[in-house]
């Protein structure tokens, strides 16, 4: 062997895959031995049916090391042009992420690796941050109630459309309408997303000229959607249009710029029923389109129709205030076939950042930033006037529209030569959106581009009235304590740390959430997303300024096609749910293209995730449930019967693989064949892709289209409930029906059904994470990850099976990448519920597995490949210790209503109390195993009372007055 080969071997030895994958060779051997299996191959042979095995497709890279992948990504970032400042607007604005928030939230695994706050007691930190977000939105918009984020402004507007239609149908006094009126100055991408969503629901979209009150009444719509300020910057009093909508029996939806509301009269004071928008410019970078948190605020009257997650104040078992997701027991919007929305993963991490931006700046700071943007716009408007141009709109907030006539092209070119992207509105108009990052020097350069002398001559005409007095905000906002308490960096740093420490995230212990794949989010994968080359690119920047992004997107599409076995990929959907919707639209469009547009039946197994039927309803389909057999498999006889009954109208089957019950069904190919034989298509929910990569694929199984959750299988962190990316992959016959975009032709086929998200490539800003993961693992590493994910799940199932029956196993006696354990019988034997077990795990420092889904009274455990044997053993020991505690209750050693499970979780406060009345010791309560004491996690609250909170729905921070009263 020569020295160079030696050198290569040494370089290859420290592979990333061995860091991403938890167990080392010795641990893998030990786990296999415990399972009685000779090798990993033998395990896979038994767990994965031979008929569906498939190798990865061509085009996947060889594994590279972290330094190499970071260098590759740096080279791609260098091909983007963040040095050119985008003043394009269209709902996306430059912003400074306060460094204290950048480092301590966005770049901090304590925040970005957390799960959706379903287990409220161990999520009080992010719940408080989200309550701040809701408060911020209700205050700025002057509405009653706001949710804790949606996917983007355009889909938020579409959700408002759905709410308005539901509310309209609920009122009897007007003739039913299926017309949606949209103002002519709505952002074009919002309008396009509304059109996509409207079509399958039979809604007609009509445009009304901005400000034309009579046109609204003539349209007799169920809702009108207005933009504030308008897409080219104009502001006007919306009250007359809103009143006209109300006279017509319609709801008024306003898509608003959140920052402008610090200066402008808020839509809530003009009578709006729903206010939506993006919180992007509150400290969240462009990211070439996302992720950003959208907001949704409405009136009290509509709160039960509101989509998305809502944080509310309740109390814990000790009667102290505690937060939790409100109304979630009713899963209010995902009601299977009665669904009005399919939103699941939202934009929690981005909502947290936006809320913290408001905490950091406070009301005066936000008003100052808003005034700064307005003044910059006025100065530039004045420069334009002096250069001989007229402004299209006399009244504006931060965006001026210059009537440039024949000079429009030249103006844009002059600005570009000086480092600015402006927006061409139409043949003669050029818009410039000023943001908080624009400096005096940049204003001078812009003035020069316009042709006005800069410097001292930049002054304002005396009669400047960009914001008419009637449109000025007079009401105070953000007077709550939290928005007025953290002005010094030390105070802010400690506030962020306090909240972080209340929560369990992956930097503390494994989060074994079945179906959610909480695997490692490696640091090297995360680092590039905050580089300016990826963070600071506007989604509508010219293509030649995003060459690196386009290359990255192309490569990632190729890789995901190779992994799924499909022909084409769209990265546009912003979550799994959005992917489902896009995939079903593709199926519908395909049927239509063959003259079979009447096919509208969607078969869905009863075990499916709630988003499946909700997406089907949104795609205009009718849901027909298919039963499951005792082993958790699709009941093939029932499937045949349903296919026969609906043969002529069958559009598709939606199926999850491996099933939501965590097994590789043997019959899946037969199932797909039955559907195809009847002219239907097969949609695969790819949430369980972590069991498939390199072993089988959706195409090999027989599906036509699938979505992937890049925030599950491909390492985008969960962010406490978002961001997500839910790309769809399709067979070649469906490729012409992928989503596209009205402003960026390359984003999808011209024959597509329209956009499903505001940005051409959705949340492009976090695609470097999945790109890095695939590049680091390479084809060998990816396959290995799936094998170890299956090994880990079987190891846990094996270790727990004597204490907790494993509900479903495949033909080989093994599970796939997750296992469901049965806890139902403890109710009779000890009065213990699955919730008691979940809460007791918190005392051991663990986040509970998925609870009561897909089977009530069970826990679904998905350890992923990233957990080492040591961590799996710790988790299993905790579960076995809890089983022993249940046994003590069964034997009567502890009463059924006073034991460590019923009282879980235990707080430091109650342990420190003078008195202790329980029949078990304080040590048993909080340090039941030796290793718990070594790194004790203290739940900040006792068990949270959901019912109390829902009866007393309260979804904002307490006002200053309440604080003042409490202090008295
Ligand atoms: C997570 C999940 C979804 C929904 O994905 P989101 O990104 O949350 O919209 C759909 N189906 C299954 C089986 C899932 O686990």
Short mmCIF file of N, CA, C and O in Angstrom, two decimals, residues 144-205:
data_model
loop_
_atom_site.label_atom_id
_atom_site.label_comp_id
_atom_site.label_asym_id
_atom_site.label_seq_id
_atom_site.Cartn_x
_atom_site.Cartn_y
_atom_site.Cartn_z
N UNK A 144 -58.84 40.38 18.38
CA UNK A 144 -59.09 39.75 19.68
C UNK A 144 -58.14 38.60 19.98
O UNK A 144 -57.75 38.38 21.12
N UNK A 145 -57.82 37.84 18.95
CA UNK A 145 -57.12 36.58 19.20
C UNK A 145 -56.26 36.24 17.99
O UNK A 145 -56.63 36.54 16.85
N UNK A 146 -55.09 35.66 18.25
CA UNK A 146 -54.19 35.30 17.15
C UNK A 146 -53.61 33.92 17.43
O UNK A 146 -53.45 33.53 18.60
N UNK A 147 -53.28 33.19 16.38
CA UNK A 147 -52.69 31.87 16.59
C UNK A 147 -51.17 31.96 16.63
O UNK A 147 -50.59 33.03 16.47
N UNK A 148 -50.54 30.80 16.86
CA UNK A 148 -49.08 30.79 16.99
C UNK A 148 -48.43 30.35 15.70
O UNK A 148 -47.62 29.44 15.68
N UNK A 149 -48.82 30.97 14.63
CA UNK A 149 -48.19 30.94 13.31
C UNK A 149 -48.81 29.98 12.29
O UNK A 149 -49.33 28.93 12.63
N UNK A 150 -48.71 30.45 11.04
CA UNK A 150 -49.05 29.63 9.87
C UNK A 150 -47.84 29.63 8.95
O UNK A 150 -46.79 30.17 9.29
N UNK A 151 -47.99 29.03 7.77
CA UNK A 151 -46.79 28.74 6.96
C UNK A 151 -46.23 29.95 6.22
O UNK A 151 -45.02 30.13 6.15
N UNK A 152 -47.09 30.76 5.62
CA UNK A 152 -46.63 32.01 4.99
C UNK A 152 -47.85 32.89 4.77
O UNK A 152 -48.99 32.47 4.98
N UNK A 153 -47.59 34.12 4.33
CA UNK A 153 -48.70 35.07 4.21
C UNK A 153 -49.76 34.58 3.22
O UNK A 153 -50.96 34.70 3.46
N UNK A 154 -49.32 34.01 2.10
CA UNK A 154 -50.27 33.60 1.07
C UNK A 154 -51.17 32.46 1.55
O UNK A 154 -52.38 32.47 1.34
N UNK A 155 -50.57 31.46 2.21
CA UNK A 155 -51.41 30.36 2.68
C UNK A 155 -52.25 30.82 3.87
O UNK A 155 -53.35 30.31 4.07
N UNK A 156 -51.75 31.80 4.63
CA UNK A 156 -52.58 32.35 5.71
C UNK A 156 -53.82 33.01 5.13
O UNK A 156 -54.93 32.90 5.67
N UNK A 157 -53.64 33.71 4.00
CA UNK A 157 -54.80 34.32 3.34
C UNK A 157 -55.77 33.23 2.87
O UNK A 157 -56.99 33.38 2.96
N UNK A 158 -55.21 32.12 2.38
CA UNK A 158 -56.07 31.02 1.94
C UNK A 158 -56.81 30.40 3.13
O UNK A 158 -57.98 30.01 3.01
N UNK A 159 -56.13 30.33 4.27
CA UNK A 159 -56.81 29.84 5.48
C UNK A 159 -57.94 30.79 5.88
O UNK A 159 -58.99 30.37 6.34
N UNK A 160 -57.68 32.09 5.71
CA UNK A 160 -58.72 33.07 6.02
C UNK A 160 -59.92 32.89 5.10
O UNK A 160 -61.07 33.00 5.52
N UNK A 161 -59.62 32.59 3.84
CA UNK A 161 -60.70 32.32 2.88
C UNK A 161 -61.55 31.15 3.38
O UNK A 161 -62.79 31.23 3.37
N UNK A 162 -60.88 30.08 3.83
CA UNK A 162 -61.61 28.90 4.30
C UNK A 162 -62.44 29.24 5.54
O UNK A 162 -63.60 28.82 5.66
N UNK A 163 -61.85 30.00 6.45
CA UNK A 163 -62.60 30.39 7.66
C UNK A 163 -63.81 31.23 7.27
O UNK A 163 -64.91 31.02 7.78
N UNK A 164 -63.59 32.16 6.35
CA UNK A 164 -64.69 33.05 5.95
C UNK A 164 -65.83 32.25 5.32
O UNK A 164 -67.00 32.52 5.58
N UNK A 165 -65.46 31.26 4.51
CA UNK A 165 -66.50 30.45 3.87
C UNK A 165 -67.28 29.67 4.93
O UNK A 165 -68.52 29.61 4.89
N UNK A 166 -66.56 29.11 5.90
CA UNK A 166 -67.23 28.36 6.97
C UNK A 166 -68.13 29.29 7.77
O UNK A 166 -69.27 28.95 8.09
N UNK A 167 -67.63 30.48 8.09
CA UNK A 167 -68.43 31.43 8.87
C UNK A 167 -69.65 31.88 8.06
O UNK A 167 -70.76 32.00 8.60
N UNK A 168 -69.44 32.10 6.78
CA UNK A 168 -70.52 32.53 5.89
C UNK A 168 -71.61 31.46 5.84
O UNK A 168 -72.80 31.77 5.90
N UNK A 169 -71.19 30.20 5.74
CA UNK A 169 -72.18 29.11 5.68
C UNK A 169 -72.94 28.99 6.98
O UNK A 169 -74.06 28.51 7.01
N UNK A 170 -72.28 29.43 8.07
CA UNK A 170 -72.92 29.33 9.37
C UNK A 170 -73.98 30.39 9.59
O UNK A 170 -74.79 30.27 10.50
N UNK A 171 -73.96 31.47 8.80
CA UNK A 171 -74.96 32.52 9.03
C UNK A 171 -76.08 32.39 8.02
O UNK A 171 -75.87 32.13 6.85
N UNK A 172 -77.28 32.59 8.49
CA UNK A 172 -78.43 32.27 7.66
C UNK A 172 -78.95 33.47 6.87
O UNK A 172 -79.67 33.32 5.91
N UNK A 173 -78.56 34.70 7.28
CA UNK A 173 -79.34 35.84 6.80
C UNK A 173 -79.03 36.25 5.35
O UNK A 173 -79.77 37.00 4.76
N UNK A 174 -77.94 35.76 4.78
CA UNK A 174 -77.64 36.17 3.40
C UNK A 174 -77.67 34.97 2.46
O UNK A 174 -77.51 33.83 2.88
N UNK A 175 -77.87 35.28 1.17
CA UNK A 175 -77.84 34.21 0.17
C UNK A 175 -76.44 33.63 0.11
O UNK A 175 -75.46 34.37 0.17
N UNK A 176 -76.32 32.31 0.02
CA UNK A 176 -74.99 31.72 0.01
C UNK A 176 -74.18 32.19 -1.20
O UNK A 176 -74.70 32.31 -2.30
N UNK A 177 -72.92 32.48 -0.95
CA UNK A 177 -72.04 32.94 -2.01
C UNK A 177 -70.83 32.04 -2.09
O UNK A 177 -70.38 31.49 -1.09
N UNK A 178 -70.30 31.86 -3.29
CA UNK A 178 -69.03 31.15 -3.45
C UNK A 178 -68.03 32.06 -4.16
O UNK A 178 -67.12 31.60 -4.82
N UNK A 179 -68.25 33.37 -4.00
CA UNK A 179 -67.35 34.34 -4.64
C UNK A 179 -66.39 34.92 -3.62
O UNK A 179 -66.80 35.37 -2.55
N UNK A 180 -65.14 34.91 -3.98
CA UNK A 180 -64.12 35.58 -3.17
C UNK A 180 -63.66 36.82 -3.94
O UNK A 180 -63.22 36.71 -5.08
N UNK A 181 -63.79 37.99 -3.31
CA UNK A 181 -63.32 39.22 -3.96
C UNK A 181 -61.91 39.53 -3.45
O UNK A 181 -61.68 39.52 -2.24
N UNK A 182 -61.00 39.76 -4.38
CA UNK A 182 -59.64 40.14 -3.96
C UNK A 182 -59.32 41.51 -4.53
O UNK A 182 -59.61 41.80 -5.69
N UNK A 183 -58.72 42.33 -3.70
CA UNK A 183 -58.38 43.68 -4.14
C UNK A 183 -57.29 43.61 -5.19
O UNK A 183 -56.42 42.73 -5.16
N UNK A 184 -57.31 44.57 -6.10
CA UNK A 184 -56.34 44.56 -7.21
C UNK A 184 -54.92 44.82 -6.72
O UNK A 184 -53.97 44.57 -7.44
N UNK A 185 -54.77 45.32 -5.49
CA UNK A 185 -53.41 45.59 -5.02
C UNK A 185 -52.92 44.55 -4.01
O UNK A 185 -52.08 44.82 -3.16
N UNK A 186 -53.47 43.34 -4.13
CA UNK A 186 -52.97 42.22 -3.32
C UNK A 186 -51.63 41.76 -3.91
O UNK A 186 -51.44 41.81 -5.13
N UNK A 187 -50.73 41.27 -3.06
CA UNK A 187 -49.48 40.72 -3.60
C UNK A 187 -49.83 39.61 -4.60
O UNK A 187 -50.68 38.76 -4.32
N UNK A 188 -49.17 39.61 -5.75
CA UNK A 188 -49.56 38.64 -6.80
C UNK A 188 -49.43 37.19 -6.36
O UNK A 188 -50.23 36.35 -6.77
N UNK A 189 -48.43 36.88 -5.53
CA UNK A 189 -48.28 35.48 -5.12
C UNK A 189 -49.40 35.07 -4.16
O UNK A 189 -49.85 33.92 -4.17
N UNK A 190 -49.90 36.01 -3.36
CA UNK A 190 -51.03 35.71 -2.48
C UNK A 190 -52.26 35.41 -3.33
O UNK A 190 -52.99 34.44 -3.10
N UNK A 191 -52.45 36.25 -4.32
CA UNK A 191 -53.58 36.06 -5.20
C UNK A 191 -53.52 34.70 -5.89
O UNK A 191 -54.51 33.98 -6.01
N UNK A 192 -52.33 34.32 -6.34
CA UNK A 192 -52.16 33.05 -7.05
C UNK A 192 -52.41 31.86 -6.12
O UNK A 192 -53.04 30.87 -6.52
N UNK A 193 -51.93 31.95 -4.89
CA UNK A 193 -52.17 30.86 -3.94
C UNK A 193 -53.66 30.75 -3.63
O UNK A 193 -54.22 29.66 -3.54
N UNK A 194 -54.32 31.91 -3.51
CA UNK A 194 -55.78 31.90 -3.29
C UNK A 194 -56.49 31.21 -4.46
O UNK A 194 -57.41 30.41 -4.26
N UNK A 195 -56.03 31.51 -5.67
CA UNK A 195 -56.67 30.91 -6.85
C UNK A 195 -56.49 29.40 -6.84
O UNK A 195 -57.43 28.65 -7.14
N UNK A 196 -55.27 28.94 -6.48
CA UNK A 196 -55.03 27.49 -6.41
C UNK A 196 -55.99 26.85 -5.41
O UNK A 196 -56.59 25.82 -5.69
N UNK A 197 -56.08 27.49 -4.24
CA UNK A 197 -56.91 26.90 -3.19
C UNK A 197 -58.40 26.99 -3.50
O UNK A 197 -59.19 26.14 -3.08
N UNK A 198 -58.78 28.05 -4.23
CA UNK A 198 -60.21 28.27 -4.49
C UNK A 198 -60.79 27.25 -5.46
O UNK A 198 -61.90 26.77 -5.29
N UNK A 199 -59.99 26.91 -6.47
CA UNK A 199 -60.52 26.13 -7.58
C UNK A 199 -61.14 24.80 -7.16
O UNK A 199 -62.31 24.55 -7.46
N UNK A 200 -60.41 23.94 -6.44
CA UNK A 200 -61.04 22.65 -6.10
C UNK A 200 -62.24 22.78 -5.17
O UNK A 200 -63.04 21.87 -5.07
N UNK A 201 -62.36 23.93 -4.50
CA UNK A 201 -63.49 24.11 -3.58
C UNK A 201 -64.67 24.76 -4.27
O UNK A 201 -65.69 25.06 -3.64
N UNK A 202 -64.55 25.02 -5.59
CA UNK A 202 -65.65 25.62 -6.32
C UNK A 202 -65.83 27.10 -6.01
O UNK A 202 -66.92 27.65 -6.19
N UNK A 203 -64.78 27.74 -5.54
CA UNK A 203 -64.86 29.17 -5.23
C UNK A 203 -64.40 29.96 -6.45
O UNK A 203 -63.39 29.63 -7.08
N UNK A 204 -65.14 31.01 -6.79
CA UNK A 204 -64.75 31.89 -7.90
C UNK A 204 -64.03 33.11 -7.33
O UNK A 204 -64.54 33.75 -6.42
N UNK A 205 -62.87 33.41 -7.88
CA UNK A 205 -62.13 34.58 -7.41
C UNK A 205 -62.37 35.72 -8.39
O UNK A 205 -62.15 35.56 -9.60
#
